[in-house]
Amino acid sequence: MVYFDNAATSQTPQQVIDVIVDYYTNYNANIHRGVHTLSQEATDKYEQARQTIQRHFNAKYVHEVIFTSGTTHSINLVANGFSALLEKGDEIIVSALEHHSNIVPWQMLCERTGAILKVIPMNQHGELEMDAYDALLSENTKLVFVNHISNALGTINPIKHIIDNAHQIGAAVLIDGAQACPHIKPDLQDLNVDFYVASAHKICGPTGVGILYGKEEWLNKLPPYQGGGEMIAEVTFEKTTYAGLPHKFEAGTPNICGGIAFGAALNYMNAIGFEAIADYENELLDYGTEKLSEIEGLKIYGTSKNKTSVISFNLEGIHPYDVGSILDKLGIAVRTGHHCAQPIMNYFNIPGTVRASFAFYNTKTEIDTLVEGVRKAKMMLS
Ligand SMILES: *Cc1c(COP(=O)(O)O)cnc(C)c1O
């Protein structure tokens, strides 16, 4: 089995599985509520995980790390909060490279508020056009939303430029780091970003847990997203006052085990080291790009010099789904389709691509198997 669908979700290392088993075996309890020992232990471990995440991302304060169910939840939380802060005629900028989860919530926000959505265009390499971006910025711009790395093409976006220029006109910036975090260790204070979101399941952690990082000042400005237990200071039928950060945004019982395992996944990745991971993955990317390019009629989409280990491609005249099905029969897992990024596919005028995405645990031998499989698929289908 060759697993090249890492951009959809990563495999879970034994070290992380052990932490999950340990939780359910030894200290499964609800947090922040009980005085009993198990509840204390679960609370301590959960809050330690939050600190691990704070350190990993270099957030200034631990309460700037909000646990969510994942990137999609985090984005919706922010989009919902901005309903209260936007007025008709305000502008939101997104990019042509976005995942659907980074387009739809903003369209919904625009419908609620009368704000207008603007799109940063991209070029043939799958790179965002920064001149066009700068021209879109105006005093009406209130928010900019861009992914750090495109899940469909692997492009690493110039987020420092995007953040700095948005700040010059007073707009807030949310960066979707779902695809970046498996490859890069972002320094959120250095980036000076207002919001940053990620999912644990793409960084060797479990599904159903992720984070919203927000600068304290911004999180204080946003109203709570969901009401319920855990997020209140005091409740009467006349008036409820909300808890402080981070609990204001964490209504109900969270994914306790998931949060703890997320911390364990980051510890695991940091023990390997993100520089070593990036170096190795770049080697895989170069190797895979070279070998796949040798196949006649194969076209790679996303050819930026700044990209991570994602290769999106098609065989001339063959539907990506057919290629993916044959590869699957050969024991090679790739993703086919529009990768939740239909606007990108429309730009290239294709129904989708075959996407092979490599992680640090993949090998060149596996890439050889893929190349062989693609050659076989080509023979069978043409
Ligand atoms: C995977 C992904 C998402 C969605 O993440 P979920 O974990 O499904 O919420 C959003 N944006 C990008 C760039 C992604 O790769």
Coordinates of C-alpha atoms and ligand atoms in Angstrom, one line a residue:
M1 CA 0.0 0.0 0.0
V2 CA 1.3 3.4 -1.0
Y3 CA -0.4 6.3 0.7
F4 CA -0.2 9.5 -1.3
D5 CA -3.3 11.3 0.0
N6 CA -1.6 13.1 2.8
A7 CA -3.0 16.5 1.8
A8 CA -6.5 15.1 2.7
T9 CA -5.4 13.5 6.0
S10 CA -2.1 12.2 7.4
Q11 CA -1.5 8.7 8.9
T12 CA -1.4 8.5 12.7
P13 CA 1.9 7.4 14.3
Q14 CA 1.9 4.8 17.0
Q15 CA 3.0 7.4 19.6
V16 CA -0.2 9.4 19.0
I17 CA -2.4 6.2 19.0
D18 CA -0.8 5.3 22.4
V19 CA -1.8 8.7 23.8
I20 CA -5.4 8.1 22.6
V21 CA -5.5 4.6 24.1
D22 CA -4.0 5.9 27.4
Y23 CA -6.7 8.6 27.7
Y24 CA -9.6 6.2 27.3
T25 CA -8.0 3.5 29.4
N26 CA -6.7 5.6 32.3
Y27 CA -8.2 9.0 32.7
N28 CA -11.3 9.5 30.6
A29 CA -13.3 12.2 32.4
N30 CA -15.0 15.6 31.6
I31 CA -12.8 18.6 32.1
H32 CA -12.9 21.9 33.9
R33 CA -15.8 20.8 36.1
G34 CA -15.1 18.0 38.5
V35 CA -13.1 18.3 41.7
H36 CA -12.3 14.6 41.4
T37 CA -8.9 13.3 40.5
L38 CA -9.7 11.9 37.0
S39 CA -11.3 15.2 36.0
Q40 CA -8.3 17.1 37.3
E41 CA -5.9 14.8 35.4
A42 CA -7.9 15.2 32.1
T43 CA -8.0 19.0 32.6
D44 CA -4.3 19.2 33.2
K45 CA -3.4 17.2 30.2
Y46 CA -5.8 19.1 28.0
E47 CA -4.4 22.4 29.1
Q48 CA -0.9 21.2 28.7
A49 CA -1.8 20.4 25.1
R50 CA -3.0 23.9 24.7
Q51 CA 0.4 25.1 25.9
T52 CA 2.2 22.8 23.5
I53 CA 0.2 24.3 20.7
Q54 CA 1.0 27.8 21.9
R55 CA 4.7 27.1 22.0
H56 CA 4.6 25.4 18.6
F57 CA 2.9 28.3 16.9
N58 CA 4.6 30.9 19.0
A59 CA 1.4 32.6 20.1
K60 CA 1.9 35.3 22.7
Y61 CA -0.7 34.0 25.2
V62 CA -2.0 30.5 25.8
H63 CA -5.6 31.9 25.8
E64 CA -5.2 32.9 22.2
V65 CA -5.4 29.2 21.3
I66 CA -9.0 28.1 20.9
F67 CA -9.8 24.4 20.5
T68 CA -12.3 23.8 17.7
S69 CA -13.4 20.7 15.7
G70 CA -11.1 21.7 12.9
T71 CA -10.2 24.3 10.2
T72 CA -13.8 24.5 8.9
H73 CA -15.2 25.1 12.3
S74 CA -12.5 27.7 13.1
I75 CA -13.3 29.7 9.9
N76 CA -17.0 29.6 10.5
L77 CA -16.4 30.8 14.0
V78 CA -14.6 33.9 12.7
A79 CA -17.0 34.5 9.8
N80 CA -19.9 34.3 12.2
G81 CA -18.2 36.8 14.6
F82 CA -17.6 39.3 11.8
S83 CA -21.3 39.5 11.1
A84 CA -21.5 41.9 14.0
L85 CA -18.5 43.9 12.8
L86 CA -19.2 44.4 9.1
E87 CA -21.5 46.9 7.3
K88 CA -23.0 47.0 3.8
G89 CA -20.3 48.0 1.3
D90 CA -17.4 46.7 3.4
E91 CA -15.1 44.4 1.4
I92 CA -13.7 40.9 2.1
I93 CA -10.8 39.7 0.0
V94 CA -10.2 35.9 -0.6
S95 CA -7.9 34.2 -3.1
A96 CA -8.5 32.2 -6.3
L97 CA -6.6 29.4 -4.6
E98 CA -9.1 28.8 -1.8
H99 CA -10.6 25.6 -0.4
H100 CA -14.4 25.6 -0.4
S101 CA -14.3 25.9 3.4
N102 CA -12.6 29.2 2.9
I103 CA -15.1 30.5 0.3
V104 CA -18.5 29.5 1.4
P105 CA -18.5 30.9 4.9
W106 CA -17.5 34.3 3.5
Q107 CA -20.2 34.2 0.9
M108 CA -22.7 33.5 3.7
L109 CA -21.2 36.4 5.7
C110 CA -21.6 38.7 2.6
E111 CA -25.3 37.6 2.3
R112 CA -25.9 38.4 6.0
T113 CA -24.1 41.8 6.0
G114 CA -24.2 43.2 2.5
A115 CA -20.4 43.1 2.3
I116 CA -18.7 42.4 -1.0
L117 CA -16.4 39.5 -1.8
K118 CA -13.3 40.3 -4.0
V119 CA -10.9 37.7 -5.3
I120 CA -7.1 37.8 -5.8
P121 CA -6.5 36.2 -9.2
M122 CA -3.8 33.6 -9.9
N123 CA -1.5 33.0 -12.9
Q124 CA -0.8 29.8 -15.0
H125 CA 1.7 28.6 -12.4
G126 CA -1.0 28.7 -9.7
E127 CA 0.6 31.7 -8.0
L128 CA -1.4 34.6 -6.6
E129 CA -0.9 37.9 -8.4
M130 CA 0.4 40.3 -5.7
D131 CA 0.0 43.4 -7.9
A132 CA -3.7 42.7 -8.4
Y133 CA -4.0 42.0 -4.6
D134 CA -2.4 45.4 -3.8
A135 CA -4.8 47.1 -6.2
L136 CA -7.8 45.4 -4.5
L137 CA -6.9 46.8 -1.1
S138 CA -8.8 49.9 -0.1
E139 CA -10.3 51.7 2.9
N140 CA -13.4 49.5 2.4
T141 CA -11.3 46.3 2.9
K142 CA -12.1 44.9 6.4
L143 CA -10.9 41.3 6.1
V144 CA -8.5 39.3 4.0
F145 CA -8.6 35.4 3.9
V146 CA -5.9 33.4 2.2
N147 CA -4.6 29.9 2.6
H148 CA -0.9 29.6 3.6
I149 CA -0.5 26.7 1.2
S150 CA -3.0 25.6 -1.5
N151 CA -4.3 22.1 -0.9
A152 CA -5.0 21.6 -4.7
L153 CA -1.7 22.8 -6.1
G154 CA 0.7 23.0 -3.2
T155 CA 1.6 26.7 -3.8
I156 CA 3.1 28.4 -0.8
N157 CA 1.5 31.9 -0.8
P158 CA 3.4 35.1 0.1
I159 CA 1.4 35.6 3.3
K160 CA 3.9 38.0 4.8
H161 CA 3.3 40.4 2.0
I162 CA -0.5 39.8 2.2
I163 CA -0.6 40.4 6.0
D164 CA 1.7 43.5 6.0
N165 CA -0.2 45.2 3.2
A166 CA -3.6 44.5 4.6
H167 CA -2.5 45.9 8.0
Q168 CA -1.4 49.1 6.3
I169 CA -5.0 49.9 5.4
G170 CA -6.3 48.5 8.8
A171 CA -7.8 45.2 7.6
A172 CA -7.7 42.0 9.6
V173 CA -6.1 38.8 8.1
L174 CA -7.0 35.2 8.6
I175 CA -4.6 32.6 7.2
D176 CA -5.8 29.1 6.6
G177 CA -2.9 26.9 7.7
A178 CA -4.5 23.5 7.3
Q179 CA -2.2 22.6 4.4
A180 CA 0.9 24.4 5.7
C181 CA 1.2 22.9 9.2
P182 CA 2.3 19.5 8.0
H183 CA 5.3 21.1 6.3
I184 CA 6.1 24.4 8.1
K185 CA 6.3 25.6 11.6
P186 CA 4.6 29.0 11.5
D187 CA 5.8 31.7 13.9
L188 CA 2.5 33.6 14.4
Q189 CA 4.0 36.5 16.3
D190 CA 6.6 37.0 13.6
L191 CA 3.9 36.8 10.9
N192 CA 1.9 39.3 13.0
V193 CA -1.3 37.6 11.7
D194 CA -4.7 38.2 13.3
F195 CA -6.1 34.8 12.9
Y196 CA -4.6 31.4 12.0
V197 CA -6.5 28.1 11.7
A198 CA -5.4 24.4 11.4
S199 CA -6.7 20.9 11.7
A200 CA -4.9 18.2 13.8
H201 CA -5.7 15.4 11.3
K202 CA -3.3 16.8 8.7
I203 CA -0.4 17.0 11.2
C204 CA -0.4 13.3 12.4
G205 CA -3.2 14.0 14.9
P206 CA -6.8 12.7 15.1
T207 CA -9.8 14.0 13.2
G208 CA -12.4 16.2 14.8
V209 CA -10.0 18.6 16.5
G210 CA -8.2 21.8 15.4
I211 CA -7.4 25.3 16.5
L212 CA -8.3 28.9 16.0
Y213 CA -5.5 31.2 16.9
G214 CA -6.6 34.8 17.3
K215 CA -4.8 37.8 18.6
E216 CA -6.2 38.6 22.0
E217 CA -7.6 42.0 20.9
W218 CA -9.5 40.4 18.0
L219 CA -10.9 37.5 20.0
N220 CA -12.1 40.0 22.5
K221 CA -13.9 41.9 19.7
L222 CA -15.7 38.8 18.4
P223 CA -19.0 37.7 20.0
P224 CA -19.3 34.1 21.1
Y225 CA -20.2 31.6 18.4
Q226 CA -22.2 29.0 20.3
G227 CA -23.9 29.2 23.6
G228 CA -23.8 26.4 26.2
G229 CA -21.9 25.1 29.1
E230 CA -18.2 26.0 29.7
M231 CA -18.5 29.3 27.9
I232 CA -20.3 31.3 30.6
A233 CA -19.3 33.2 33.7
E234 CA -22.8 33.6 35.1
V235 CA -26.2 32.6 33.9
T236 CA -29.6 34.0 35.0
F237 CA -32.7 34.2 32.9
E238 CA -32.3 38.0 32.8
K239 CA -28.7 38.0 31.6
T240 CA -25.7 35.8 31.0
T241 CA -22.1 37.0 31.2
Y242 CA -19.5 35.2 29.2
A243 CA -16.4 33.5 30.3
G244 CA -13.0 35.0 29.3
L245 CA -10.7 33.6 26.7
P246 CA -10.4 30.9 25.6
H247 CA -13.5 29.4 27.2
K248 CA -15.8 32.0 25.6
F249 CA -15.5 30.2 22.3
E250 CA -15.5 26.6 23.7
A251 CA -19.1 25.8 24.5
G252 CA -19.9 22.3 25.6
T253 CA -17.7 19.3 26.1
P254 CA -14.8 19.5 23.7
N255 CA -12.9 16.7 22.0
I256 CA -10.7 16.2 25.1
C257 CA -8.8 13.2 23.9
G258 CA -8.4 14.8 20.5
G259 CA -6.9 17.9 22.0
I260 CA -4.4 15.9 24.1
A261 CA -3.5 13.8 21.0
F262 CA -3.0 17.0 19.0
G263 CA -0.4 18.0 21.5
A264 CA 1.3 14.6 21.2
A265 CA 1.3 14.8 17.4
L266 CA 3.0 18.2 17.5
N267 CA 5.6 16.8 20.0
Y268 CA 6.2 13.9 17.6
M269 CA 6.6 16.1 14.6
N270 CA 8.9 18.5 16.5
A271 CA 11.1 15.6 17.6
I272 CA 11.7 14.9 13.9
G273 CA 12.1 18.6 13.2
F274 CA 10.4 20.7 10.7
E275 CA 13.6 21.6 8.8
A276 CA 14.4 17.9 8.3
I277 CA 10.8 17.3 7.2
A278 CA 10.9 20.2 4.7
D279 CA 14.3 19.1 3.3
Y280 CA 13.2 15.6 2.8
E281 CA 9.8 16.4 1.4
N282 CA 11.4 18.8 -1.1
E283 CA 13.6 16.0 -2.2
L284 CA 10.5 13.8 -2.8
L285 CA 8.8 16.7 -4.6
D286 CA 11.8 17.2 -7.0
Y287 CA 12.1 13.5 -7.6
G288 CA 8.4 12.9 -8.2
T289 CA 8.2 16.0 -10.5
E290 CA 11.1 14.8 -12.5
K291 CA 9.9 11.2 -12.9
L292 CA 6.3 12.0 -13.6
S293 CA 7.3 14.7 -16.2
E294 CA 9.1 12.0 -18.2
I295 CA 5.7 10.5 -18.9
E296 CA 4.5 11.8 -22.3
G297 CA 1.1 13.6 -22.2
L298 CA 1.3 14.2 -18.5
K299 CA 0.7 17.7 -17.4
I300 CA 1.4 19.1 -13.9
Y301 CA -0.9 21.8 -12.5
G302 CA 0.8 24.1 -10.0
T303 CA 4.3 24.9 -11.1
S304 CA 5.3 27.6 -8.6
K305 CA 8.9 27.5 -7.5
N306 CA 7.5 28.0 -4.0
K307 CA 5.5 24.8 -3.4
T308 CA 5.3 21.9 -1.1
S309 CA 5.1 18.2 -1.8
V310 CA 1.9 18.1 -3.7
I311 CA 1.8 17.1 -7.4
S312 CA -1.5 17.7 -9.2
F313 CA -1.6 16.2 -12.7
N314 CA -3.6 14.8 -15.6
L315 CA -2.9 12.5 -18.5
E316 CA -3.9 14.0 -21.8
G317 CA -7.4 12.9 -22.8
I318 CA -8.0 10.8 -19.7
H319 CA -10.4 11.6 -16.9
P320 CA -8.6 11.9 -13.5
Y321 CA -11.1 9.6 -11.9
D322 CA -10.2 6.7 -14.2
V323 CA -6.5 7.2 -13.4
G324 CA -7.2 7.2 -9.7
S325 CA -9.3 4.0 -9.9
I326 CA -6.6 2.1 -11.6
L327 CA -4.0 3.4 -9.2
D328 CA -6.2 2.3 -6.3
K329 CA -6.4 -1.2 -7.8
L330 CA -2.6 -1.2 -7.8
G331 CA -2.6 -0.3 -4.1
I332 CA -1.7 3.4 -4.5
A333 CA -4.0 5.9 -2.7
V334 CA -4.2 9.3 -4.5
R335 CA -6.9 11.9 -4.5
T336 CA -8.9 12.6 -7.7
G337 CA -11.4 15.3 -8.3
H338 CA -11.6 19.0 -7.7
H339 CA -10.1 18.9 -4.2
C340 CA -12.7 21.2 -2.7
A341 CA -11.3 23.9 -5.0
Q342 CA -13.6 24.1 -8.0
P343 CA -12.6 27.6 -8.9
I344 CA -9.0 26.4 -9.6
M345 CA -10.3 23.6 -11.8
N346 CA -12.5 26.1 -13.7
Y347 CA -9.4 28.3 -14.2
F348 CA -7.5 25.5 -15.9
N349 CA -10.7 24.3 -17.6
I350 CA -10.4 20.8 -16.3
P351 CA -12.9 18.6 -14.3
G352 CA -10.2 17.8 -11.7
T353 CA -6.8 16.4 -11.3
V354 CA -5.0 13.4 -9.9
R355 CA -3.2 14.6 -6.7
A356 CA -0.3 12.8 -5.2
S357 CA 0.7 14.4 -1.9
F358 CA 3.8 13.3 -0.1
A359 CA 4.6 13.2 3.7
F360 CA 7.9 12.8 5.5
Y361 CA 7.2 9.1 5.9
N362 CA 7.0 8.4 2.1
T363 CA 9.9 7.2 0.1
K364 CA 11.4 7.5 -3.4
T365 CA 10.7 3.8 -4.0
E366 CA 7.0 4.5 -3.4
I367 CA 7.2 7.3 -6.0
D368 CA 8.7 4.8 -8.4
T369 CA 5.6 2.6 -7.8
L370 CA 3.4 5.6 -8.5
V371 CA 5.2 6.4 -11.8
E372 CA 4.9 2.8 -12.9
G373 CA 1.2 2.8 -12.0
V374 CA 0.6 6.0 -14.0
R375 CA 2.3 4.5 -17.0
K376 CA 0.2 1.4 -16.7
A377 CA -3.0 3.4 -16.3
K378 CA -2.0 5.4 -19.4
M379 CA -1.5 2.2 -21.4
M380 CA -4.8 0.8 -20.3
L381 CA -6.9 3.9 -20.9
S382 CA -5.5 5.3 -24.1
Ligands
LIG1 C1 -8.2 20.3 4.6 C2 -8.3 21.8 4.4 C3 -9.4 22.5 5.0 C4 -10.5 21.9 5.7 O1 -10.1 21.2 6.9 P1 -11.1 20.4 7.7 O2 -10.2 19.6 8.7 O3 -11.8 19.5 6.8 O4 -12.0 21.3 8.4 C5 -9.4 23.9 4.7 N1 -8.4 24.5 4.0 C6 -7.4 23.8 3.5 C7 -6.3 24.5 2.7 C8 -7.3 22.4 3.7 O5 -6.3 21.8 3.1

